[in-house]
Short mmCIF file of N, CA and C in Angstrom, two decimals:
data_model
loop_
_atom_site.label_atom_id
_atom_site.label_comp_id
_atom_site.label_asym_id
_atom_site.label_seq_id
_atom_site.Cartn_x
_atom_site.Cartn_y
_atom_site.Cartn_z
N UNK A 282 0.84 -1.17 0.00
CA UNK A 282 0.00 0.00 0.00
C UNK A 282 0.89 1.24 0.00
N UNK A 283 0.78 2.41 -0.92
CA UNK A 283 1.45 3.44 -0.99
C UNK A 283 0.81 4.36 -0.18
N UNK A 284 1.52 4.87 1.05
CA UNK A 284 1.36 5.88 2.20
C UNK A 284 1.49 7.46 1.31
N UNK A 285 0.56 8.30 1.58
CA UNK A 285 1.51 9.00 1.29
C UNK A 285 0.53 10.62 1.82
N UNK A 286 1.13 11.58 2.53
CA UNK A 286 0.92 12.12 3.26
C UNK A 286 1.29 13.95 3.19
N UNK A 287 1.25 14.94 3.80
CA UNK A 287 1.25 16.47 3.64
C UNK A 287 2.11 16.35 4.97
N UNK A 288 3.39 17.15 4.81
CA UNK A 288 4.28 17.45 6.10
C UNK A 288 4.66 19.26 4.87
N UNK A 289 5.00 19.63 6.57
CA UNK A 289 5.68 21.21 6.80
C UNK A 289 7.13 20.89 5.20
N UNK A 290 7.28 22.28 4.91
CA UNK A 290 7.89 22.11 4.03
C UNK A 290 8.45 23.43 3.47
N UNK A 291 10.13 23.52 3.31
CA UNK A 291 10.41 25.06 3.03
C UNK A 291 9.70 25.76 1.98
N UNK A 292 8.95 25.64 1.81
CA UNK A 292 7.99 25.87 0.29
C UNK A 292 6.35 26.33 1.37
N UNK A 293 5.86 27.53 0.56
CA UNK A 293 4.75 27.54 1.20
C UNK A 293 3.69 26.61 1.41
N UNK A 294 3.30 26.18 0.14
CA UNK A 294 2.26 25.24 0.13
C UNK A 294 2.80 23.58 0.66
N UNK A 295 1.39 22.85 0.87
CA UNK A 295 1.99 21.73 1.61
C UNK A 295 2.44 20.61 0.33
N UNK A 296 3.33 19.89 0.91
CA UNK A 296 3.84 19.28 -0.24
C UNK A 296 3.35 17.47 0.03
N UNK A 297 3.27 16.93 -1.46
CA UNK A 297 2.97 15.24 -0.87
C UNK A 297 4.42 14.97 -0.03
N UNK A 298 4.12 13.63 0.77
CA UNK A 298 5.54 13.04 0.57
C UNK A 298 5.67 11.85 -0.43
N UNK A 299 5.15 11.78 -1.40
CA UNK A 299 5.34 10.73 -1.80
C UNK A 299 7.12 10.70 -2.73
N UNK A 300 7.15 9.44 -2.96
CA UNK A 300 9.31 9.82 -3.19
C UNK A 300 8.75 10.12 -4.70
N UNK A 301 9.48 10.54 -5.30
CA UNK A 301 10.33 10.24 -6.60
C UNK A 301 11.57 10.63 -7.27
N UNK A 302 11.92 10.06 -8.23
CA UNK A 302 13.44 9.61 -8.77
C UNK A 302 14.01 11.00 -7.96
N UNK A 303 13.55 12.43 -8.41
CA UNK A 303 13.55 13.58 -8.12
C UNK A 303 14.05 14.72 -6.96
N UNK A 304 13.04 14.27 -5.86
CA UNK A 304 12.56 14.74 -5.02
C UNK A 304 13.47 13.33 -3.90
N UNK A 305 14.12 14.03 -2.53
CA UNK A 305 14.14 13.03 -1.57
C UNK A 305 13.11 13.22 -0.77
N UNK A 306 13.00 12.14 0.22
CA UNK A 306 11.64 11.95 1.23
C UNK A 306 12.23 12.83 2.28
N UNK A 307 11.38 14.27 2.74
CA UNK A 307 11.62 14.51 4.09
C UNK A 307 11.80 13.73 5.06
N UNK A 308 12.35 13.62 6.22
CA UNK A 308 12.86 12.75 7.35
C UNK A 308 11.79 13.15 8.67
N UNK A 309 11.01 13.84 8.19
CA UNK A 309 10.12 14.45 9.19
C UNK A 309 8.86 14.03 8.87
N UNK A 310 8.56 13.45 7.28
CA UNK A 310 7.09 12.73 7.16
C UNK A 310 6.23 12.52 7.76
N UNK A 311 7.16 11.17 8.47
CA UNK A 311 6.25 10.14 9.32
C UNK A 311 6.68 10.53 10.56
N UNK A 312 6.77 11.38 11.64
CA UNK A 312 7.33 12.50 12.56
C UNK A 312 5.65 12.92 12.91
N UNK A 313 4.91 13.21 14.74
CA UNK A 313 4.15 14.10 14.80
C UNK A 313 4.75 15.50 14.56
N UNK A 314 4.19 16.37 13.86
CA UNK A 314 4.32 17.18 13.71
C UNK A 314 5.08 18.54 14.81
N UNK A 315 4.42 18.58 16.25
CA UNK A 315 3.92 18.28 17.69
C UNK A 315 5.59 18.27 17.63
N UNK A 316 6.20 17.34 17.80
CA UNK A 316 7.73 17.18 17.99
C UNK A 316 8.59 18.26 17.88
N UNK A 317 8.50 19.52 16.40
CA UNK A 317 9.10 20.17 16.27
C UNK A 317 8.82 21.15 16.73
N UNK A 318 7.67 21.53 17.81
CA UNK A 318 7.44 22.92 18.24
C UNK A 318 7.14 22.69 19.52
N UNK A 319 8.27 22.33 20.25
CA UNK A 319 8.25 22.32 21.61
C UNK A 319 7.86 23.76 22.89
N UNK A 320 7.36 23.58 23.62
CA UNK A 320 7.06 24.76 24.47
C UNK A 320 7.50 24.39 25.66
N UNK A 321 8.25 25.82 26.10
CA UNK A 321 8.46 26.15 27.14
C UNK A 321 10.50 25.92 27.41
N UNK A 322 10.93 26.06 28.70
CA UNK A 322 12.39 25.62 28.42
C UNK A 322 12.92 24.53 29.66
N UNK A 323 12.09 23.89 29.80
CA UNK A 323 12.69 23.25 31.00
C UNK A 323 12.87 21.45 30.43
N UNK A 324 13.77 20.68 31.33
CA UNK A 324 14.00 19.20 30.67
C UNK A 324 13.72 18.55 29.54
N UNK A 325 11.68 18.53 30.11
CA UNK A 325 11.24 18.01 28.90
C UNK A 325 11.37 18.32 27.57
N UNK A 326 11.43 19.89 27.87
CA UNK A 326 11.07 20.54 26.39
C UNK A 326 12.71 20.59 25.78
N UNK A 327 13.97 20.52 26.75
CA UNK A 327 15.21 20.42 25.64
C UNK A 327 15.30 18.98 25.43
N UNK A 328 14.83 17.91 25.75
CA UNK A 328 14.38 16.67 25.33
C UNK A 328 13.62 16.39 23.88
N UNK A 329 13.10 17.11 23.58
CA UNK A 329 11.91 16.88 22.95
C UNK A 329 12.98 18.02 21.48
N UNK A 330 13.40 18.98 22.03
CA UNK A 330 14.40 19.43 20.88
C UNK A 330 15.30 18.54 20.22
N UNK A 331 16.01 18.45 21.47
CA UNK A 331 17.25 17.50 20.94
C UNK A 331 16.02 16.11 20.24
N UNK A 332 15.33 15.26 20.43
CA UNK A 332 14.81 14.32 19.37
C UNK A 332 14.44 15.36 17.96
N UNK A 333 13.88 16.31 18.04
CA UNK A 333 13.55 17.09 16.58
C UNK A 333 14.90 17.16 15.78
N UNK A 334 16.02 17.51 16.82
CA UNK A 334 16.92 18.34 15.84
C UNK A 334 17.86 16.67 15.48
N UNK A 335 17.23 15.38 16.00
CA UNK A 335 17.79 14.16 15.39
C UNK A 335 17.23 13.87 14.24
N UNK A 336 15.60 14.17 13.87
CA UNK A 336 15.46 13.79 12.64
C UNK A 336 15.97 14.39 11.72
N UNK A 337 16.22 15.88 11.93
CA UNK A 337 16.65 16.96 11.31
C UNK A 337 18.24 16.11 10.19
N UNK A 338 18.92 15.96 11.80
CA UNK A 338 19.84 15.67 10.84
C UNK A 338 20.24 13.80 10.17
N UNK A 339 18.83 13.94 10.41
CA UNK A 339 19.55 12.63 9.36
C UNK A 339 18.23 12.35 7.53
N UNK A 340 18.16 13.94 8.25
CA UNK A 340 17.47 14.22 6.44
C UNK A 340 18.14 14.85 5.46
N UNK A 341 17.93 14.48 4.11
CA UNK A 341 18.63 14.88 2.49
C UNK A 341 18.34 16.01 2.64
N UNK A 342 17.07 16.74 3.42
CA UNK A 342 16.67 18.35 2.95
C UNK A 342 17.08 19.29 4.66
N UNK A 343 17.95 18.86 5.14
CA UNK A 343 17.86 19.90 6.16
C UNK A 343 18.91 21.16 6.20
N UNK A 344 19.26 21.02 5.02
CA UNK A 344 20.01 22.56 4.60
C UNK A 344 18.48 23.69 3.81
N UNK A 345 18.54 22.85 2.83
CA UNK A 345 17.22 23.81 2.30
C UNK A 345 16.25 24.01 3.76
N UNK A 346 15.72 23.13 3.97
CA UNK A 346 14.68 23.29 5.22
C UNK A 346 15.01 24.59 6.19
N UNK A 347 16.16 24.53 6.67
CA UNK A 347 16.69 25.60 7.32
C UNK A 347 16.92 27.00 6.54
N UNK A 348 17.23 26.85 5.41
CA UNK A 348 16.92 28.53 4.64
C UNK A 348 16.29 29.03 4.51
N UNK A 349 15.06 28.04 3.98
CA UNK A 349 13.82 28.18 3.79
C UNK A 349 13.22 28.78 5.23
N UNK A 350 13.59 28.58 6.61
CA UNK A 350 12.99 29.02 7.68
C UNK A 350 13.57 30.66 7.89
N UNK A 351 15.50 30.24 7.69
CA UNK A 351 15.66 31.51 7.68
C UNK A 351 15.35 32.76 6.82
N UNK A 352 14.86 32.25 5.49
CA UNK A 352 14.47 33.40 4.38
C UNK A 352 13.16 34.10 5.28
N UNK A 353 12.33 33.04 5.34
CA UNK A 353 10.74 33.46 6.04
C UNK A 353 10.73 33.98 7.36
N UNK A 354 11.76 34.01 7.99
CA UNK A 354 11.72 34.11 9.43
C UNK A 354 11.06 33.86 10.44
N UNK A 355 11.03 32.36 10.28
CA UNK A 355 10.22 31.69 11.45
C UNK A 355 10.80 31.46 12.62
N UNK A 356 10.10 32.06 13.62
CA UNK A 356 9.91 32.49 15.08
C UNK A 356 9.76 31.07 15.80
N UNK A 357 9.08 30.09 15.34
CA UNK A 357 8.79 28.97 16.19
C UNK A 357 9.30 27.48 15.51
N UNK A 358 9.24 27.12 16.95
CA UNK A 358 9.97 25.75 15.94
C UNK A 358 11.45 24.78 15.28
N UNK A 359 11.63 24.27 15.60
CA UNK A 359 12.69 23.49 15.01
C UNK A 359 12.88 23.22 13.58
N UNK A 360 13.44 23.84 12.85
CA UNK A 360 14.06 23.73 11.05
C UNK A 360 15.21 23.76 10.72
N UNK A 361 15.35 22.82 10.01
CA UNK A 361 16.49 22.65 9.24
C UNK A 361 17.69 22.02 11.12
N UNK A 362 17.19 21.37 11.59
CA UNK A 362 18.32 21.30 12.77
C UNK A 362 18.51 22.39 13.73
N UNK A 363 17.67 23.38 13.54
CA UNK A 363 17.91 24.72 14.36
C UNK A 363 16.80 25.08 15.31
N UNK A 364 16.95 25.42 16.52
CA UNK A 364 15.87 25.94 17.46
C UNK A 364 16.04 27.53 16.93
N UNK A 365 14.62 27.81 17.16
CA UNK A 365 14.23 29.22 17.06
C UNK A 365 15.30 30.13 17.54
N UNK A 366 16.34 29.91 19.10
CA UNK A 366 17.36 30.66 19.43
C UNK A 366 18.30 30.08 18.81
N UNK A 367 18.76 29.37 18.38
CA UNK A 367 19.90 29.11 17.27
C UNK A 367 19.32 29.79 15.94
N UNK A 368 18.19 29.95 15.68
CA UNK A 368 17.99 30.48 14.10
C UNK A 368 18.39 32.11 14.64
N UNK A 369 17.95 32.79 15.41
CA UNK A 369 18.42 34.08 15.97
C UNK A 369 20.28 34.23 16.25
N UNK A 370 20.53 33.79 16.50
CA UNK A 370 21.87 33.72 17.18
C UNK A 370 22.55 33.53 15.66
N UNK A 371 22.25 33.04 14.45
CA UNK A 371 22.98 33.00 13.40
C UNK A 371 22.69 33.87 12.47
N UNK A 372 21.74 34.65 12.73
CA UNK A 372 21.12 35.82 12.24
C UNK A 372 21.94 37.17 12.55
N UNK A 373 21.97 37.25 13.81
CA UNK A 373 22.92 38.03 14.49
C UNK A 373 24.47 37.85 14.12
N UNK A 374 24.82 36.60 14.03
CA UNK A 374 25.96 36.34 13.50
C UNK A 374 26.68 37.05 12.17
N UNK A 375 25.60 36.60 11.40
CA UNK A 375 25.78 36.75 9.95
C UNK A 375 25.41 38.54 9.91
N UNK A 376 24.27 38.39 9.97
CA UNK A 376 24.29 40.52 9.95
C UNK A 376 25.51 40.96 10.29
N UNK A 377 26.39 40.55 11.60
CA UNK A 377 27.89 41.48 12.45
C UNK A 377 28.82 41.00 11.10
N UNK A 378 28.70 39.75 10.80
CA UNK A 378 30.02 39.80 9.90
C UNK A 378 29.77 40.47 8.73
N UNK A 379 28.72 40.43 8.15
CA UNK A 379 28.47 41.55 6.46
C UNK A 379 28.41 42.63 6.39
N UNK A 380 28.14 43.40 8.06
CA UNK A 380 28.36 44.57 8.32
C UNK A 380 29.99 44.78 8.46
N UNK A 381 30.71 44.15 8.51
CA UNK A 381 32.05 44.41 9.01
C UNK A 381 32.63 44.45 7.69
#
């Protein structure tokens, strides 16, 4: 039986997952969703990061995924391997050095 399903995606609209020759399978597919937008900052919730930012990296798209968050500037959430204060903190980064 061919699964095939709508996950978050650096692209506005939602995308299938279905594979082809083309396209790799996000690593976050079959992932609750729920996983990558942890709340609050205590144990559980850097628990629950650190598992997001594992699927992260063991996906074909988590460079795009992450540009795609940083182009749009998303505030919440785990992309591309990055918590919302890591997507800030490289923001800041990058602005000090292009200003220099």
């Amino acid at each position: 039986m061919n699964r095939t399903s709508i996950v978050r995606t650096v692209y506005y609209g939602a995308v299938s997952t279905a594979t082809t020759p083309e396209r790799p399978r996000a690593a976050c597919a079959d992932v609750d969703p729920e996983l990558f937008f942890p709340t609050g900052d205590n144990g559980p919730t850097l628990l629950q990061e650190q598992e997001a930012k594992a699927v992260c990296r063991r996906c074909p798209l988590q460079a795009p995924c992450l540009q795609g968050a940083l182009d749009r500037g998303e505030t919440a959430g785990v992309w591309g391997g990055m918590s919302e204060r890591e997507r800030r903190s490289l923001k800041r980064r990058t602005a000090h050095t292009s200003a220099a």
